[in-house]
Amino acid sequence: MRDVLIGLAAALIVILMWHQSGFIPLVLLAGLFLVLFRFSNLKTPRFNALGREKPGRKQIGFNQIGGQEVAKKELLEALDFVLKPQDISHMGIRPLKGVMLVGPPGTGKTLLAKAAAGYTDSSFLSVAGSEFIEMYAGVGAQRVRQLFSSCRSKARRENKKSAVLFIDEMDILGGKRGTHSSHLEYDQTLNQLLVEMDGLSGNDEINILVIGATNRPEALDSALLRPGRFDRIVQVDLPDLEGREQILKLHLKNKPVDEAVDLAKIARETFGFSGAHLESLANEAAILAMREKQTRILEKHILEAIDKVIMGEKLERKPGREELWRIAVHETGHALVSEAIKPGSISTVTITPRGKALGYIRQQPERDYYIYTGDHLQQQIAVLLGGAVSETLLLGNRSTGSAADFNQAVELAKRIIGAGLSSLGVVSIKDLPRGILHRSIQQIIGAQEQWVSAVLARQKELILEIAHYVLEKEKITGEILRQKISHRKEAC
Ligand code: ATP
């Protein structure tokens, strides 16, 4: 809106000048500059300084951050440099000016920066890269200057000798120069940050440590990562199994959790969750328990909360009975293929619509995987095809409900080809003729479809039994599913 008004005002001035309206355009021009100046000052980011907004707020300690042992160790090592400035100058070591935390969203980068401030008894100031970027050249640079001086004055007010300046979304503020459309403004802002960082020295009255965070390190300008600026790059990854359990414990500590809850099992079921997901999971589980008027959080609340965090809130809109039956048959197909490949792999099958899904299965990996074999990827394709094959066998046709499964299957097939695990051998997907790529994808998926059809054709009765159960109860747990599978086997 502001930009439109300024544009209109500028156009008006030009028109008046064109019509030679004396000194009126000059007065207007002066007014426009005044407005611009006022806006640029008003829009100065409100730095959310820890402790300033809420005096006495509890500081974050490293022990309140679950997992991330490597990141914590690396950061602590770097922070010792800040704590012992005399030692490092005695040894002639260059003072540490910046640490870059790199990792996916919600993994605890902000927490680590806050803990760093607490550990070094520094004042803490946090901003996001996007707060600096304006359309007008010079505004961002002015804000960077202001930020460093705010940082110093805050530390002085708090009687601290050092300050931690946390800049989130560093890729916006420190993206590669010359790549943005309004690059003059971006470049000037980054240049100013580099100037400020170069000006930091270990002998300043207030030592400032800049901690940046990004989940797109490849987008950063190389000048930022040059030695003497962001000297340390600390990887903050998604938590592993042990880390997830620790984070769950931290976030459930202040909640009444039933003793029977097996947190190791919950950690196994939450592969790929970030710390933020796990915090949300603990919160949602408590909300579900409260809705059911329970005094304790039970395992079923946590399991349902996992579904909610992954898939979203339950939808009010319910498909008709015929569609529900199709969805039950479809999901049962996925589940039986998964159990055929890896018994014990299914955690839940449900036809409760959530987010974009009308039904889904949740698998429980027995451990975290970081690399996959060709067999594993083919098995994943087989599970994805189970839904459509089950529909074909039981209902005589397929539906659009399988489109997302097929897309994922194609992506997995491409992954197999790209990793040199297909019959094509080691190839470059981008240089492969489209026809050959297409045929190879068809071959991989076709082989799995054949296998899945054979497996499910032998279990038509079982699919019917389980799908009826799912239709009736909306979901089936992995345990009951496996009971039904083994009863059927015994009966045969
Ligand atoms: P973004 O990149 O989106 O800014 P981030 O990496 O900075 O995310 P944080 O803001 O530190 O993530 O984490 C968000 C919330 O998630 C925290 O307030 C905390 O509740 C929870 N959380 C994330 N990681 C952890 C962890 N390792 N231990 C405990 N809680 C965590």
Coordinates of C-alpha atoms and ligand atoms in Angstrom, one line a residue:
M1 CA 0.0 0.0 0.0
R2 CA 2.8 2.4 1.0
D3 CA 4.6 1.6 -2.2
V4 CA 1.5 2.3 -4.3
L5 CA 1.0 5.6 -2.6
I6 CA 4.6 6.7 -3.1
G7 CA 4.3 5.6 -6.8
L8 CA 1.1 7.7 -7.2
A9 CA 2.7 10.7 -5.5
A10 CA 5.8 10.5 -7.8
A11 CA 3.5 10.3 -10.8
L12 CA 1.6 13.4 -9.6
I13 CA 4.8 15.3 -9.2
V14 CA 5.9 14.4 -12.7
I15 CA 2.5 15.5 -14.1
L16 CA 2.7 18.8 -12.3
M17 CA 6.2 19.4 -13.5
W18 CA 5.1 18.6 -17.0
H19 CA 2.4 21.3 -16.7
Q20 CA 5.0 23.7 -15.3
S21 CA 3.1 24.3 -12.0
G22 CA 5.8 26.5 -10.5
F23 CA 7.4 25.4 -7.2
I24 CA 4.5 23.2 -6.1
P25 CA 6.3 20.0 -7.5
L26 CA 9.4 20.9 -5.5
V27 CA 7.3 21.2 -2.3
L28 CA 5.7 17.9 -3.0
L29 CA 9.0 16.3 -3.7
A30 CA 10.4 17.5 -0.4
G31 CA 7.2 16.1 1.3
L32 CA 7.7 12.7 -0.4
F33 CA 11.3 12.5 0.9
L34 CA 10.1 13.4 4.4
V35 CA 7.5 10.6 4.2
L36 CA 10.1 8.1 2.9
F37 CA 12.5 9.0 5.7
R38 CA 9.8 8.7 8.4
F39 CA 8.7 5.3 7.1
S40 CA 12.2 4.0 6.9
N41 CA 12.7 4.9 10.6
L42 CA 9.3 3.6 11.7
K43 CA 9.9 0.3 10.0
T44 CA 13.1 -0.3 12.0
P45 CA 12.8 -3.9 13.2
R46 CA 11.6 -4.3 16.7
F47 CA 14.5 -6.4 18.0
N48 CA 13.1 -9.0 20.3
A49 CA 15.7 -8.9 22.9
L50 CA 15.7 -11.7 25.4
G51 CA 15.1 -10.3 28.8
R52 CA 14.1 -6.9 27.7
E53 CA 10.5 -7.6 26.8
K54 CA 10.0 -9.9 29.8
P55 CA 12.4 -9.0 32.6
G56 CA 13.4 -12.0 34.6
R57 CA 12.5 -14.5 31.8
K58 CA 14.2 -17.8 32.3
Q59 CA 17.3 -18.3 30.3
I60 CA 17.7 -21.3 28.1
G61 CA 20.4 -23.7 29.0
F62 CA 22.1 -26.3 26.8
N63 CA 20.5 -29.0 29.0
Q64 CA 17.1 -27.9 27.8
I65 CA 18.0 -28.8 24.2
G66 CA 17.5 -32.5 23.4
G67 CA 19.8 -34.4 21.1
Q68 CA 22.1 -32.2 18.9
E69 CA 25.1 -33.5 20.8
V70 CA 27.5 -32.7 18.0
A71 CA 26.1 -29.3 17.4
K72 CA 26.3 -28.5 21.1
K73 CA 29.9 -29.7 21.4
E74 CA 31.0 -27.6 18.4
L75 CA 29.2 -24.6 19.6
L76 CA 30.5 -24.9 23.2
E77 CA 34.0 -25.2 21.8
A78 CA 33.5 -22.0 19.9
L79 CA 32.0 -20.2 22.9
D80 CA 35.0 -20.9 25.0
F81 CA 36.8 -18.5 22.7
V82 CA 34.4 -15.8 23.8
L83 CA 34.7 -16.7 27.4
K84 CA 38.5 -16.5 27.5
P85 CA 39.4 -13.5 25.4
Q86 CA 42.7 -13.0 27.3
D87 CA 43.8 -16.6 26.6
I88 CA 43.1 -16.4 22.9
S89 CA 44.8 -13.1 22.5
H90 CA 47.8 -14.5 24.5
M91 CA 48.0 -17.3 22.0
G92 CA 47.6 -15.0 19.1
I93 CA 44.3 -16.7 18.0
R94 CA 42.0 -14.6 15.8
P95 CA 38.8 -13.8 17.8
L96 CA 35.7 -15.7 16.7
K97 CA 33.2 -13.4 15.1
G98 CA 30.5 -15.6 13.8
V99 CA 29.0 -19.0 13.9
M100 CA 26.6 -20.3 11.3
L101 CA 24.0 -22.8 12.3
V102 CA 22.8 -24.8 9.4
G103 CA 19.9 -27.2 9.4
P104 CA 16.2 -27.8 8.7
P105 CA 13.5 -25.7 10.3
G106 CA 12.6 -26.4 13.9
T107 CA 15.7 -28.3 14.9
G108 CA 16.7 -25.9 17.7
K109 CA 19.0 -23.3 16.0
T110 CA 17.3 -20.4 17.9
L111 CA 17.5 -22.4 21.1
L112 CA 21.2 -23.0 20.6
A113 CA 21.8 -19.3 20.1
K114 CA 19.8 -18.5 23.2
A115 CA 21.7 -21.1 25.2
A116 CA 25.0 -19.7 23.8
A117 CA 24.0 -16.3 25.2
G118 CA 23.3 -17.8 28.6
Y119 CA 26.5 -19.8 28.7
T120 CA 28.7 -16.9 27.9
D121 CA 26.7 -14.5 30.2
S122 CA 26.0 -12.3 27.1
S123 CA 23.1 -10.2 26.3
F124 CA 21.0 -11.6 23.5
L125 CA 19.4 -9.9 20.5
S126 CA 17.6 -11.8 17.8
V127 CA 16.4 -10.6 14.3
A128 CA 15.3 -12.3 11.1
G129 CA 17.0 -11.6 7.8
S130 CA 13.7 -10.7 6.2
E131 CA 13.3 -7.7 8.5
F132 CA 16.1 -6.0 6.7
I133 CA 15.0 -6.1 3.2
E134 CA 13.1 -3.2 1.8
M135 CA 12.6 -2.0 -1.8
Y136 CA 14.6 1.1 -1.2
A137 CA 18.4 1.1 -1.4
G138 CA 20.1 2.0 1.8
V139 CA 17.4 1.1 4.3
G140 CA 18.7 -2.4 5.0
A141 CA 22.3 -1.2 5.4
Q142 CA 21.1 1.5 7.8
R143 CA 19.3 -1.2 9.8
V144 CA 22.4 -3.4 10.0
R145 CA 24.3 -0.4 11.4
Q146 CA 21.6 0.3 13.9
L147 CA 21.4 -3.4 14.9
F148 CA 25.0 -3.6 15.9
S149 CA 24.7 -0.4 17.9
S150 CA 21.5 -1.6 19.6
C151 CA 23.4 -4.8 20.4
R152 CA 26.1 -2.8 22.1
S153 CA 23.8 -0.5 24.0
K154 CA 21.7 -3.4 25.2
A155 CA 24.7 -5.2 26.6
R156 CA 25.8 -1.9 28.3
R157 CA 22.4 -1.5 29.9
E158 CA 22.5 -5.1 31.1
N159 CA 26.0 -4.7 32.4
K160 CA 27.3 -7.5 30.1
K161 CA 30.7 -7.6 28.5
S162 CA 29.5 -9.5 25.5
A163 CA 26.5 -9.9 23.3
V164 CA 25.1 -12.6 21.1
L165 CA 23.5 -11.3 18.0
F166 CA 21.3 -14.0 16.4
I167 CA 20.3 -13.5 12.8
D168 CA 17.7 -16.0 11.6
E169 CA 17.0 -16.6 7.9
M170 CA 20.5 -15.6 7.1
D171 CA 20.0 -16.7 3.4
I172 CA 17.7 -13.7 2.9
L173 CA 20.1 -11.2 4.4
G174 CA 23.3 -12.9 3.2
G175 CA 22.2 -14.4 -0.2
K176 CA 24.7 -14.5 -3.1
R177 CA 25.3 -10.9 -4.3
G178 CA 24.0 -9.9 -7.7
T179 CA 21.3 -12.7 -7.8
H180 CA 18.3 -10.8 -6.5
S181 CA 16.0 -8.7 -8.8
S182 CA 16.4 -5.6 -6.6
H183 CA 20.0 -6.6 -6.0
L184 CA 21.3 -3.1 -5.2
E185 CA 19.4 -3.1 -1.8
Y186 CA 20.3 -6.7 -1.0
D187 CA 24.0 -6.2 -1.9
Q188 CA 24.3 -3.0 0.2
T189 CA 22.7 -4.7 3.2
L190 CA 25.0 -7.6 3.0
N191 CA 28.0 -5.4 2.4
Q192 CA 27.2 -3.5 5.5
L193 CA 27.0 -6.7 7.5
L194 CA 30.4 -7.7 6.2
V195 CA 31.8 -4.2 7.2
E196 CA 30.3 -4.5 10.7
M197 CA 31.7 -8.0 11.2
D198 CA 35.1 -6.9 9.9
G199 CA 35.0 -4.1 12.4
L200 CA 34.6 -6.5 15.4
S201 CA 37.7 -7.2 17.4
G202 CA 38.4 -9.1 20.6
N203 CA 39.4 -5.9 22.3
D204 CA 36.1 -4.1 21.9
E205 CA 34.3 -2.7 25.0
I206 CA 31.5 -5.1 24.2
N207 CA 32.4 -8.3 22.3
I208 CA 29.8 -9.3 19.8
L209 CA 29.4 -12.8 18.5
V210 CA 27.1 -13.1 15.5
I211 CA 25.2 -16.4 15.3
G212 CA 23.5 -16.9 11.9
A213 CA 21.0 -19.6 11.1
T214 CA 19.9 -20.9 7.7
N215 CA 18.4 -23.9 6.1
R216 CA 19.8 -23.0 2.7
P217 CA 23.5 -22.8 3.1
E218 CA 24.1 -23.1 -0.6
A219 CA 22.3 -19.7 -1.1
L220 CA 24.8 -17.9 1.1
D221 CA 27.3 -15.5 -0.4
S222 CA 30.8 -17.0 -0.2
A223 CA 32.1 -13.8 1.4
L224 CA 30.1 -14.5 4.5
L225 CA 31.7 -17.9 5.1
R226 CA 35.2 -16.6 4.6
P227 CA 37.5 -17.1 7.5
G228 CA 37.3 -14.2 9.9
R229 CA 33.5 -13.8 9.4
F230 CA 31.4 -16.9 10.0
D231 CA 34.4 -19.0 11.1
R232 CA 32.4 -22.0 12.3
I233 CA 29.7 -23.8 10.4
V234 CA 27.7 -26.0 12.8
Q235 CA 25.3 -28.6 11.4
V236 CA 22.0 -28.8 13.3
D237 CA 20.3 -31.9 11.9
L238 CA 17.0 -33.6 12.5
P239 CA 17.3 -35.5 15.8
D240 CA 18.1 -39.2 15.7
L241 CA 16.2 -41.9 17.6
E242 CA 18.0 -41.1 20.9
G243 CA 17.6 -37.3 20.3
R244 CA 13.9 -37.7 19.7
E245 CA 13.4 -39.6 22.9
Q246 CA 15.4 -36.9 24.8
I247 CA 13.3 -34.1 23.3
L248 CA 10.1 -35.9 24.0
K249 CA 11.1 -36.3 27.6
L250 CA 12.0 -32.5 27.8
H251 CA 8.6 -31.5 26.4
L252 CA 6.6 -34.0 28.5
K253 CA 8.4 -33.2 31.7
N254 CA 5.8 -30.7 32.9
K255 CA 2.8 -32.8 31.7
P256 CA 1.0 -35.6 33.6
V257 CA 2.1 -38.6 31.4
D258 CA 0.9 -42.1 32.2
E259 CA 3.7 -44.4 33.4
A260 CA 2.8 -47.0 30.8
V261 CA 3.7 -44.7 27.9
D262 CA 6.7 -46.1 26.1
L263 CA 8.7 -43.1 24.9
A264 CA 11.3 -45.2 23.1
K265 CA 8.4 -46.6 21.0
I266 CA 7.1 -43.1 20.3
A267 CA 10.6 -42.0 19.3
R268 CA 10.8 -44.9 16.9
E269 CA 7.5 -43.8 15.3
T270 CA 8.5 -40.2 14.8
F271 CA 11.4 -40.7 12.4
G272 CA 11.8 -37.4 10.5
F273 CA 10.3 -35.2 13.2
S274 CA 12.1 -32.1 14.2
G275 CA 12.3 -30.7 17.7
A276 CA 9.5 -28.3 16.9
H277 CA 7.3 -31.3 15.6
L278 CA 8.0 -33.1 18.9
E279 CA 7.1 -30.1 21.0
S280 CA 3.9 -29.8 19.0
L281 CA 3.3 -33.5 19.5
A282 CA 3.6 -33.3 23.3
N283 CA 1.2 -30.3 23.3
E284 CA -1.4 -31.9 21.0
A285 CA -1.3 -35.1 23.1
A286 CA -2.1 -33.1 26.2
I287 CA -4.9 -31.3 24.4
L288 CA -6.4 -34.6 23.3
A289 CA -6.2 -36.0 26.9
M290 CA -7.9 -32.9 28.2
R291 CA -10.7 -33.1 25.5
E292 CA -11.4 -36.6 26.8
K293 CA -11.4 -35.3 30.3
Q294 CA -8.5 -37.6 31.3
T295 CA -6.2 -36.6 34.1
R296 CA -3.2 -38.3 32.5
I297 CA -1.8 -38.4 28.9
L298 CA -2.1 -42.0 27.6
E299 CA -0.1 -43.6 24.8
K300 CA -3.2 -43.5 22.6
H301 CA -3.3 -39.7 22.9
I302 CA 0.4 -39.5 21.9
L303 CA -0.2 -41.8 18.9
E304 CA -3.2 -39.8 17.7
A305 CA -1.1 -36.6 18.1
I306 CA 1.5 -38.1 15.8
D307 CA -1.2 -38.5 13.1
K308 CA -2.3 -34.9 13.7
V309 CA 1.2 -33.5 13.5
I310 CA 2.0 -35.5 10.3
M311 CA -1.4 -35.2 8.5
G312 CA -3.1 -32.2 10.1
E313 CA -6.4 -31.8 11.9
K314 CA -9.3 -34.2 11.4
L315 CA -11.6 -33.0 8.6
E316 CA -15.3 -32.4 9.3
R317 CA -16.2 -33.4 5.8
K318 CA -16.9 -37.2 5.6
P319 CA -16.9 -39.2 2.4
G320 CA -20.0 -41.3 1.7
R321 CA -20.2 -45.0 2.8
E322 CA -19.3 -46.2 -0.7
E323 CA -16.2 -44.0 -0.9
L324 CA -15.3 -44.9 2.7
W325 CA -15.4 -48.6 1.7
R326 CA -13.0 -47.9 -1.2
I327 CA -10.7 -46.0 1.1
A328 CA -10.7 -48.9 3.6
V329 CA -9.9 -51.4 0.9
H330 CA -7.2 -49.2 -0.5
E331 CA -5.5 -48.6 2.9
T332 CA -5.8 -52.3 3.8
G333 CA -3.9 -53.1 0.6
H334 CA -1.1 -50.8 1.6
A335 CA -1.0 -52.3 5.1
L336 CA -1.0 -56.0 4.0
V337 CA 1.9 -55.4 1.5
S338 CA 3.9 -53.6 4.2
E339 CA 3.3 -56.5 6.7
A340 CA 4.1 -59.1 4.0
I341 CA 7.5 -57.3 3.4
K342 CA 8.3 -56.6 7.1
P343 CA 6.1 -58.1 9.7
G344 CA 5.4 -55.6 12.5
S345 CA 5.9 -52.6 10.3
I346 CA 2.4 -51.2 10.5
S347 CA 1.5 -48.9 13.4
T348 CA -2.0 -47.8 12.4
V349 CA -4.4 -47.9 9.4
T350 CA -7.1 -45.3 9.4
I351 CA -9.8 -43.9 7.2
T352 CA -10.2 -40.7 9.2
P353 CA -9.7 -37.9 6.8
R354 CA -7.0 -35.5 7.9
G355 CA -5.4 -32.7 5.9
K356 CA -5.3 -33.7 2.3
A357 CA -5.5 -37.5 2.9
L358 CA -8.8 -39.4 3.1
G359 CA -7.0 -42.3 4.8
Y360 CA -3.5 -43.4 5.6
I361 CA -1.2 -46.0 7.1
R362 CA 1.5 -45.2 9.5
Q363 CA 4.6 -47.4 9.4
Q364 CA 7.0 -47.8 12.2
P365 CA 10.6 -48.2 11.0
E366 CA 12.6 -50.4 13.4
R367 CA 15.4 -48.0 13.2
D368 CA 16.4 -44.7 11.5
Y369 CA 17.6 -45.1 7.9
Y370 CA 20.0 -42.6 6.3
I371 CA 20.9 -44.6 3.1
Y372 CA 18.7 -47.0 1.3
T373 CA 19.4 -50.2 -0.7
G374 CA 17.7 -50.8 -4.0
D375 CA 15.7 -53.6 -2.3
H376 CA 14.4 -51.2 0.3
L377 CA 13.3 -48.6 -2.3
Q378 CA 11.6 -51.4 -4.4
Q379 CA 9.7 -52.5 -1.3
Q380 CA 8.6 -49.0 -0.6
I381 CA 7.2 -48.9 -4.2
A382 CA 5.4 -52.2 -3.5
V383 CA 3.7 -50.7 -0.4
L384 CA 2.7 -47.6 -2.4
L385 CA 1.1 -49.8 -5.2
G386 CA -0.7 -52.0 -2.6
G387 CA -3.6 -49.5 -2.4
A388 CA -4.4 -49.4 -6.2
V389 CA -3.9 -53.2 -6.6
S390 CA -6.3 -53.9 -3.7
E391 CA -8.9 -51.7 -5.3
T392 CA -8.6 -53.5 -8.6
L393 CA -8.8 -57.0 -6.9
L394 CA -11.8 -56.2 -4.7
L395 CA -13.7 -53.5 -6.5
G396 CA -12.8 -54.3 -10.1
N397 CA -11.4 -50.8 -10.9
R398 CA -9.1 -48.1 -9.6
S399 CA -9.7 -44.5 -8.5
T400 CA -8.0 -41.1 -8.5
G401 CA -7.1 -41.8 -4.9
S402 CA -4.0 -43.6 -6.1
A403 CA -2.5 -40.6 -8.0
A404 CA -0.3 -39.4 -5.1
D405 CA 0.9 -43.0 -4.5
F406 CA 1.9 -43.4 -8.2
N407 CA 3.7 -40.0 -8.1
Q408 CA 5.7 -41.1 -5.1
A409 CA 6.4 -44.5 -6.8
V410 CA 7.8 -42.8 -9.9
E411 CA 10.0 -40.6 -7.7
L412 CA 11.4 -43.7 -6.0
A413 CA 11.9 -45.4 -9.3
K414 CA 13.9 -42.3 -10.5
R415 CA 15.9 -42.5 -7.3
I416 CA 16.8 -46.1 -8.0
I417 CA 17.9 -45.2 -11.5
G418 CA 19.8 -42.1 -10.4
A419 CA 21.7 -44.1 -7.8
G420 CA 22.8 -46.5 -10.4
L421 CA 20.7 -49.3 -8.8
S422 CA 18.6 -50.2 -11.9
S423 CA 19.4 -52.5 -14.9
L424 CA 20.7 -49.4 -16.7
G425 CA 23.7 -49.3 -14.5
V426 CA 25.3 -46.0 -13.6
V427 CA 23.6 -43.3 -15.7
S428 CA 23.0 -39.6 -15.5
I429 CA 19.2 -39.1 -15.3
K430 CA 19.3 -35.7 -16.9
D431 CA 21.3 -37.0 -19.9
L432 CA 19.2 -40.1 -20.3
P433 CA 16.8 -40.0 -23.4
R434 CA 13.2 -39.5 -22.0
G435 CA 12.0 -42.7 -23.7
I436 CA 14.6 -44.9 -22.0
L437 CA 14.0 -43.2 -18.6
H438 CA 10.2 -43.8 -19.0
R439 CA 10.7 -47.5 -20.0
S440 CA 13.0 -48.1 -17.1
I441 CA 10.6 -46.5 -14.6
Q442 CA 7.8 -48.6 -16.1
Q443 CA 10.0 -51.7 -15.7
I444 CA 10.8 -51.1 -12.0
I445 CA 7.2 -50.2 -11.1
G446 CA 5.7 -53.0 -13.3
A447 CA 7.8 -55.7 -11.6
Q448 CA 6.6 -54.5 -8.2
E449 CA 3.0 -54.4 -9.4
Q450 CA 3.2 -58.0 -10.5
W451 CA 4.6 -59.1 -7.2
V452 CA 2.0 -57.1 -5.2
S453 CA -0.9 -58.5 -7.3
A454 CA 0.3 -62.0 -6.5
V455 CA 0.6 -61.3 -2.8
L456 CA -2.8 -59.6 -2.4
A457 CA -4.7 -62.1 -4.7
R458 CA -4.0 -64.7 -2.1
Q459 CA -5.4 -62.6 0.7
K460 CA -8.7 -61.3 -0.7
E461 CA -10.7 -62.7 2.2
L462 CA -8.3 -61.1 4.7
I463 CA -8.6 -57.7 2.9
L464 CA -12.4 -57.9 3.1
E465 CA -12.2 -58.8 6.8
I466 CA -9.8 -56.0 7.7
A467 CA -11.5 -53.4 5.5
H468 CA -14.8 -54.2 7.2
Y469 CA -13.2 -53.7 10.6
V470 CA -11.6 -50.4 9.5
L471 CA -14.9 -49.2 8.0
E472 CA -16.7 -50.0 11.3
K473 CA -14.1 -48.6 13.7
E474 CA -12.4 -46.0 11.5
K475 CA -9.0 -47.4 12.3
I476 CA -7.1 -50.5 13.2
T477 CA -3.9 -50.7 15.3
G478 CA -0.9 -52.6 14.1
E479 CA -1.4 -55.2 16.9
I480 CA -5.0 -56.1 15.9
L481 CA -4.1 -56.1 12.3
R482 CA -1.3 -58.7 13.0
Q483 CA -3.7 -60.8 15.1
K484 CA -6.1 -61.0 12.2
I485 CA -3.3 -61.9 9.8
S486 CA -2.1 -64.7 12.0
H487 CA -5.6 -66.0 12.7
R488 CA -6.2 -66.2 9.0
K489 CA -2.8 -68.0 8.5
E490 CA -3.7 -70.6 11.2
A491 CA -7.2 -71.2 9.7
C492 CA -5.7 -71.9 6.2
Ligands
ATP1 P1 13.8 -22.1 12.2 O1 14.8 -22.6 11.3 O2 12.4 -22.4 11.6 O3 13.9 -20.7 12.7 P2 14.9 -23.3 14.6 O4 15.9 -24.3 14.1 O5 15.5 -22.0 15.0 O6 13.8 -23.1 13.5 P3 13.8 -23.3 17.2 O7 13.1 -22.0 17.0 O8 15.0 -23.3 18.0 O9 14.1 -23.9 15.7 O10 12.8 -24.4 17.7 C1 11.4 -24.2 17.8 C2 10.8 -24.9 19.0 O11 11.0 -26.3 18.8 C3 11.6 -24.6 20.3 O12 11.0 -23.5 20.9 C4 11.4 -25.9 21.0 O13 10.2 -25.9 21.7 C5 11.4 -27.0 20.0 N1 12.7 -27.6 19.7 C6 13.4 -27.6 18.6 N2 14.5 -28.3 18.7 C7 14.6 -28.7 20.0 C8 15.5 -29.5 20.7 N3 16.7 -29.9 20.1 N4 15.3 -29.8 22.0 C9 14.2 -29.3 22.6 N5 13.2 -28.6 21.9 C10 13.4 -28.3 20.6

